[in-house]
CSV table of C-alpha atoms in Angstrom, one decimal:
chain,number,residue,atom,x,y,z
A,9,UNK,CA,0.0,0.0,0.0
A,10,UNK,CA,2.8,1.8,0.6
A,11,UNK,CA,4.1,1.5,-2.4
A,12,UNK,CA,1.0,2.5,-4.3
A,13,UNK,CA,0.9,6.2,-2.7
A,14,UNK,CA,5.1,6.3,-3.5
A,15,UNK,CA,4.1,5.4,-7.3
A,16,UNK,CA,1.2,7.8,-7.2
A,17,UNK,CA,2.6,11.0,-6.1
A,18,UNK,CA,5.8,9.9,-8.5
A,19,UNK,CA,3.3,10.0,-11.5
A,20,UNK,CA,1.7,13.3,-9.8
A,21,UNK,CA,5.3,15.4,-9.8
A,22,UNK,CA,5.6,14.3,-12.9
A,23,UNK,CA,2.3,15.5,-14.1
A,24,UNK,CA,1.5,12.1,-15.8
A,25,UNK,CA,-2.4,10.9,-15.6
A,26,UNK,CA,-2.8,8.2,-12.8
A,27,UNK,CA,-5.0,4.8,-13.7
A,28,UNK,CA,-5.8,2.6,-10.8
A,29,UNK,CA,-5.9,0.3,-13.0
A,30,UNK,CA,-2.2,1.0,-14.3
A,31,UNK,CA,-0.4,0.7,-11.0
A,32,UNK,CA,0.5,-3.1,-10.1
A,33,UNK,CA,1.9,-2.8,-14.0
A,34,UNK,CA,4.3,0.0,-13.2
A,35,UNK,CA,5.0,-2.0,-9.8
A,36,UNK,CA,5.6,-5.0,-11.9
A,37,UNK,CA,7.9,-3.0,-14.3
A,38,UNK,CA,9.6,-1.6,-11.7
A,39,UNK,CA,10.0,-4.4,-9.8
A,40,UNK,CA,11.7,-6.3,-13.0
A,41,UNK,CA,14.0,-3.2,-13.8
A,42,UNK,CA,15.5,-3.4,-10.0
A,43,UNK,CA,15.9,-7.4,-10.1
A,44,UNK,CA,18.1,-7.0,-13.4
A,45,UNK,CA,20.0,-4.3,-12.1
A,46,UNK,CA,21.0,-6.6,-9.3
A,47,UNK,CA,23.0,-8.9,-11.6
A,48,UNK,CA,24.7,-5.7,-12.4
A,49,UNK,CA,25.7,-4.8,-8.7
A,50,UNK,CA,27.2,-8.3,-8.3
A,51,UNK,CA,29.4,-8.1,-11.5
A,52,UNK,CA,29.9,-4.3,-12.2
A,53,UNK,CA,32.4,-4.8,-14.9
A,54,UNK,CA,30.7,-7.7,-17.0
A,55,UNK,CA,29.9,-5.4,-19.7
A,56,UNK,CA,33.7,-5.2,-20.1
A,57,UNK,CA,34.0,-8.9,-20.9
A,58,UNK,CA,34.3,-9.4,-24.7
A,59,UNK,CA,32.0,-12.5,-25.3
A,60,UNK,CA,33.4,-15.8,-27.2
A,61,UNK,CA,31.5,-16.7,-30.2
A,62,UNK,CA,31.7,-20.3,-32.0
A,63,UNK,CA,31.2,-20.2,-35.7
A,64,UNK,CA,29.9,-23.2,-37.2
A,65,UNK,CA,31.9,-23.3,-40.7
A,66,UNK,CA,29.5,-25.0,-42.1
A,67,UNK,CA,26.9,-22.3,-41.4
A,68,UNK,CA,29.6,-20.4,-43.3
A,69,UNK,CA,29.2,-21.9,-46.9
């Protein structure tokens, strides 16, 4: 419930239209955004790791 009334007023300041309807979307959204961003707290530099990529030859010809 919380949560809802933080969301809210966010929309509010931002002059954005609030839909009841809308909000456990946005929470979900949000919610989804912060769980990736975890993997990126863990390894902060994995975006610096060049990746290794087999090549079939055959899918070459």
């Amino acid at each position: 419930m919380r949560y809802t009334n933080c969301l809210k007023q966010e929309l509010y300041l931002q002059g954005l239209p609030i839909y009841e309807a809308d909000i456990p979307y946005i929470h979900n959204i949000l919610y989804t955004i912060n769980l990736a961003q975890t993997s990126t707290d863990a390894f902060p530099h994995l975006n610096k790791e060049i990746p290794i990529t087999v090549v079939d030859k055959e899918l070459m010809l």
